[in-house]
Coordinates of C-alpha atoms and ligand atoms in Angstrom, one line a residue:
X1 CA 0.0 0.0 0.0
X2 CA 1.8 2.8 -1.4
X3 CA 1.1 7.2 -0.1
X4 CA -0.1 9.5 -2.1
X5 CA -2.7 12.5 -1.6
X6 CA -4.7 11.4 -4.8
X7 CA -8.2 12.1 -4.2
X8 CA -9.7 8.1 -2.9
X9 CA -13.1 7.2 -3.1
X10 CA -13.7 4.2 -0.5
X11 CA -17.2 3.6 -0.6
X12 CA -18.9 1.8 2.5
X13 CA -20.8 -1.5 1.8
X14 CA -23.0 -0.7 4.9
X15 CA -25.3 0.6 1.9
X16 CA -24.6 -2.7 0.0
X17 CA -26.9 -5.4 -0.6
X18 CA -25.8 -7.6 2.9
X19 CA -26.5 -11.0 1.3
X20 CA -24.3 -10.2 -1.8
X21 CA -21.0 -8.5 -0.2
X22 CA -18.5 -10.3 -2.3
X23 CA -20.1 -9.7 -5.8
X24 CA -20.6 -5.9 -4.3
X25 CA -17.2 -5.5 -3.6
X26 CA -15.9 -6.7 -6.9
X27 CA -18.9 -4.2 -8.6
X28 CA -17.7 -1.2 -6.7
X29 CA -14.1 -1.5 -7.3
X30 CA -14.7 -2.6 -11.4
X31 CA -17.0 0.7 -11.7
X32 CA -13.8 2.8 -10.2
X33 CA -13.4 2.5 -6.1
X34 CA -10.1 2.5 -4.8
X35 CA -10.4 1.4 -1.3
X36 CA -13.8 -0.5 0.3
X37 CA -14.8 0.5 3.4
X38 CA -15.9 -1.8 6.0
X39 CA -17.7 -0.6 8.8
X40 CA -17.7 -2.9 12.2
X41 CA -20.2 -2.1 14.8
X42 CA -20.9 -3.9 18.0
X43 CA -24.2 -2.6 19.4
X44 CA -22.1 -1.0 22.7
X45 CA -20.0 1.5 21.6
X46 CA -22.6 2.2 18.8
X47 CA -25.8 1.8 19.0
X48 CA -26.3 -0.8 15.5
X49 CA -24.8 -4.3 14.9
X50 CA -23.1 -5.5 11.1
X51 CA -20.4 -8.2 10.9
X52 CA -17.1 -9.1 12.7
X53 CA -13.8 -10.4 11.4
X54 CA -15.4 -13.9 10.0
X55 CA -17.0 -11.5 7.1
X56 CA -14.3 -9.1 6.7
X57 CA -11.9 -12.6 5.9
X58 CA -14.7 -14.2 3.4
X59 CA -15.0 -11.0 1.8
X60 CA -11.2 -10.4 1.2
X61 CA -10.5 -13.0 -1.8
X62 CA -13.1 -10.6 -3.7
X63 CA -11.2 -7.1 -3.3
X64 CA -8.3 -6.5 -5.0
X65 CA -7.0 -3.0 -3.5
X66 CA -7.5 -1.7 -0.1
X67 CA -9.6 -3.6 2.5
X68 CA -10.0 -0.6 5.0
X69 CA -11.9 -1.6 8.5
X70 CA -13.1 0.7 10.7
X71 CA -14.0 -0.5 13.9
X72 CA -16.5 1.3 16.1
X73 CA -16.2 -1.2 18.9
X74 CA -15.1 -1.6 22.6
X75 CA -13.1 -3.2 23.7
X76 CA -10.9 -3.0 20.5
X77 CA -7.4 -4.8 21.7
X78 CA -9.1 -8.2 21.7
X79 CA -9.8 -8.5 18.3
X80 CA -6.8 -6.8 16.0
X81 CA -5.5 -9.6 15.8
X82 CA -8.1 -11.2 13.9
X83 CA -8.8 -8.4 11.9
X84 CA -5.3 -8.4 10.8
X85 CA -5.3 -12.2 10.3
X86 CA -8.6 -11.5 7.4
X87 CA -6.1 -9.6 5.3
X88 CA -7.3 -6.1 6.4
X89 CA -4.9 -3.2 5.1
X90 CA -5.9 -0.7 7.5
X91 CA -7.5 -1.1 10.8
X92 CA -9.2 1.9 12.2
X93 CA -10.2 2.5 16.0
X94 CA -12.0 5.3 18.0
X95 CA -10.0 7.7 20.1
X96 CA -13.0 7.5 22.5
X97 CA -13.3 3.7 22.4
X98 CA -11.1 3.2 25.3
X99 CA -8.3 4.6 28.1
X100 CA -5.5 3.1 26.1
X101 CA -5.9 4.3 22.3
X102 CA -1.9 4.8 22.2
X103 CA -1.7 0.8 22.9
X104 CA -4.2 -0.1 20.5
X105 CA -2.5 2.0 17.7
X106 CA 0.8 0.0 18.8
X107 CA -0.9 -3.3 18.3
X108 CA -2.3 -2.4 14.8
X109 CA 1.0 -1.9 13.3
X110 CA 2.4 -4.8 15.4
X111 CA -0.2 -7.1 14.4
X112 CA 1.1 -5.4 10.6
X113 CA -1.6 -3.6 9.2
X114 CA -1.9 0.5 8.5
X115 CA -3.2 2.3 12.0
X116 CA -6.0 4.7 11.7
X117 CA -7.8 7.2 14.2
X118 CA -10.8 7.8 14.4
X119 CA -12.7 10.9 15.5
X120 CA -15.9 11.3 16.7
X121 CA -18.1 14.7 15.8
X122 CA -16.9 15.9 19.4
X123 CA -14.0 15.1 19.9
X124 CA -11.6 17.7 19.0
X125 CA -8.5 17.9 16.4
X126 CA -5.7 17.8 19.4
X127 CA -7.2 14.2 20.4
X128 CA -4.8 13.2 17.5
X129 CA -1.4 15.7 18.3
X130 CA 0.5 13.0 20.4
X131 CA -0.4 10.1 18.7
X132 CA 0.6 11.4 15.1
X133 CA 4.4 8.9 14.7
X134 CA 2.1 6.2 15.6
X135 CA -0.7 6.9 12.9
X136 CA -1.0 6.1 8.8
X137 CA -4.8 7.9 8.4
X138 CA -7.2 10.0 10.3
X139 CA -10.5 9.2 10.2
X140 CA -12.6 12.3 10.8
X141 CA -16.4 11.5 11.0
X142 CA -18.9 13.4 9.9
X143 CA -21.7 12.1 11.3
X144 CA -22.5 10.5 14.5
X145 CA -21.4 6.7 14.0
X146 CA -23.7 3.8 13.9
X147 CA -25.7 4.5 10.8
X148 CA -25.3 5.1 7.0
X149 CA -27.3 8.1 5.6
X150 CA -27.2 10.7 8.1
X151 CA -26.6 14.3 7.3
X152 CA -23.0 15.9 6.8
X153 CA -22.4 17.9 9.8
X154 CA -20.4 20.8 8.2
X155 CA -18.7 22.2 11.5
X156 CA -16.2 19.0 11.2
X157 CA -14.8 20.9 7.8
X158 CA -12.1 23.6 10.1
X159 CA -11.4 20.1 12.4
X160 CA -10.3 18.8 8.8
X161 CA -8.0 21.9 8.0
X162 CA -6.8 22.1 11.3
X163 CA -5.3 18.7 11.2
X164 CA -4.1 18.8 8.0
X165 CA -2.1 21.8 9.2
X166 CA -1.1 19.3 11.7
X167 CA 0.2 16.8 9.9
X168 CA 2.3 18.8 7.7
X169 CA 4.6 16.1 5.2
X170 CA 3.7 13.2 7.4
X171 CA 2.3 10.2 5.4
X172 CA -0.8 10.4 7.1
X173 CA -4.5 9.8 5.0
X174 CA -7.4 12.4 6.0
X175 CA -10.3 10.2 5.7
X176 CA -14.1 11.8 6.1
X177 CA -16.6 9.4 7.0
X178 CA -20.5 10.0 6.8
X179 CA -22.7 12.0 4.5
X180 CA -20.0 12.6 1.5
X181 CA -21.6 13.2 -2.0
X182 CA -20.9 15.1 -4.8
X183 CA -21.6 18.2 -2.4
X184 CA -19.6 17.7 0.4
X185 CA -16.8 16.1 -1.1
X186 CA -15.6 19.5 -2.6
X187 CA -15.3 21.1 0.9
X188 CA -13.6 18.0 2.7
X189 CA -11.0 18.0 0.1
X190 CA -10.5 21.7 0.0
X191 CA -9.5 21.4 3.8
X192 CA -7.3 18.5 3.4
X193 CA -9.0 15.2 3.3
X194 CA -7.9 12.5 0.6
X195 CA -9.7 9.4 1.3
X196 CA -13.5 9.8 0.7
X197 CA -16.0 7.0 2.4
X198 CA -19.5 7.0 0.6
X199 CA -22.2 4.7 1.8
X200 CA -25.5 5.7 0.3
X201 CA -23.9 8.3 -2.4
X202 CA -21.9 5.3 -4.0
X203 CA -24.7 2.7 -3.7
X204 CA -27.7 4.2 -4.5
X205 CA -29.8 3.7 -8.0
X206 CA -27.4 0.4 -8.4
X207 CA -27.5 -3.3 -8.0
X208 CA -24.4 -6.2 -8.2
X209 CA -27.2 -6.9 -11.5
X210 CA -27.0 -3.0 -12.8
X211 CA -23.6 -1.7 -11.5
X212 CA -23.1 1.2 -13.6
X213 CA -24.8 3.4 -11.3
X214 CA -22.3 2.7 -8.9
X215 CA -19.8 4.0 -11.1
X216 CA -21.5 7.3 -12.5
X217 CA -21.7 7.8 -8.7
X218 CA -18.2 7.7 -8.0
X219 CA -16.9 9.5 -10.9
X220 CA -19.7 12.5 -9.1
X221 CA -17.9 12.6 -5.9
X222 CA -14.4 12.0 -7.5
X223 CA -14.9 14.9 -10.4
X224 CA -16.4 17.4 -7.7
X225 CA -13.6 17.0 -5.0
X226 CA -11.2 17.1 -7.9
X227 CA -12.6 20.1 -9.0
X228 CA -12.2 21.5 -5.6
X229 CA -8.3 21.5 -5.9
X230 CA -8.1 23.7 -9.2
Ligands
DX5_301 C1 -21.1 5.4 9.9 C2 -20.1 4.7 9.0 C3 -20.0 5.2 7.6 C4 -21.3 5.1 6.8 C5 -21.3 6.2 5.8 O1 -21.1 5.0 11.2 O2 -18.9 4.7 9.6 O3 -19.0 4.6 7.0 O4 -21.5 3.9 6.2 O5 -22.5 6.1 5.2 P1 -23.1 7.4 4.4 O6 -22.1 7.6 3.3 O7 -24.4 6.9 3.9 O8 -23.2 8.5 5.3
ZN302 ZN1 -17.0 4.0 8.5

């Protein structure tokens, strides 16, 4: 998994069909994805439940670039290990997930994937100052996690040039997470963000059976946060 600042679209198969994940993750990334998001949710540290590291292993045979987990779970320590073992490339906790976030970010490279940080709408950009040599992405949320297809909430945008003032030339992904589309995307990658997650923007008017959709949907987000850096 190689750095750059490219402008990523990572859409989030929380909006896919659930009984078709592997034939939606090879649609998404044929019609132009770059990473696939997978979001893990426990029912305690948010209030939904999807699918643990059984599902993220059977799904990995059918993506070919970036398997990118984000896990909004507590405890997290207990099960990077198996995350890591299903062939995720990036493994993404919550600051507010537990006391010891600088451990858990130890054991995600140790167990030998990419460590990510995630932040929660209210929790602010300095959560992330003394864990930055221990970090590959930032995960900045933009809704309140648990569901897809909530609404943007815009006051994240200066917590997303802030830290990219932070992280100055440090190979560190800006990631936005909830409520991207071809209208949001511009402002998140004015301010610095590279990696886009799109649930219900990427998914929506598509099928594994009519995929196209899927694409003309990426290409929406990608050309509009594109245009953003003219
Ligand atoms: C929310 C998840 C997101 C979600 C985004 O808890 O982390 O990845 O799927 O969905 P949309 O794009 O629909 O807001
Ligand atoms: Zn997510």
């Amino acid at each position: 998994m190689s750095f750059d600042r490219k402008i990523k679209i990572a859409p989030s198969i929380l909006a896919a069909d659930f009984a078709n994940f592997g034939q939606e993750c090879r649609a998404v990334e044929d019609q132009g994805a770059d990473w696939v998001h997978v979001d893990v949710m426990d029912g305690h540290f948010v209030p939904n439940i999807t699918f643990g590291p059984a599902m993220c292993k059977a799904i990995r045979p059918h993506i070919r670039g970036v398997m990118d987990v984000h896990l909004m779970i507590a405890p997290v320590d207990p099960y990077i290990e198996a995350f890591a073992e299903a062939g995720s490339d990036v493994i993404t906790a919550h600051v507010e997930a537990g006391p010891h976030i600088h451990r858990t970010l130890q054991a995600i490279r140790g167990a030998g994937a990419r460590a990510g940080l995630a932040l929660n709408p209210g929790t602010p950009a300095a959560a992330a100052a003394p864990l930055l040599d221990d970090i590959d992405l930032i995960c900045v949320m933009t809704v309140n996690p648990g569901f897809g297809g909530q609404k943007f909430i815009l006051s994240q945008i200066d917590k997303v040039r802030e830290l990219r003032a932070m992280i100055g030339d440090r190979p560190i992904h800006i990631e936005i997470d909830g409520g991207v589309d071809p209208v949001t995307a511009p402002l998140v990658a004015a301010a610095g963000a590279d990696v886009l997650v799109a649930g219900s923007a990427v998914f929506k008017g598509g099928s594994v059976s009519n995929s196209a959709p899927y694409g003309e949907n990426i290409r929406a987000i990608r050309e509009a946060a594109e245009a953003a850096l003219r």
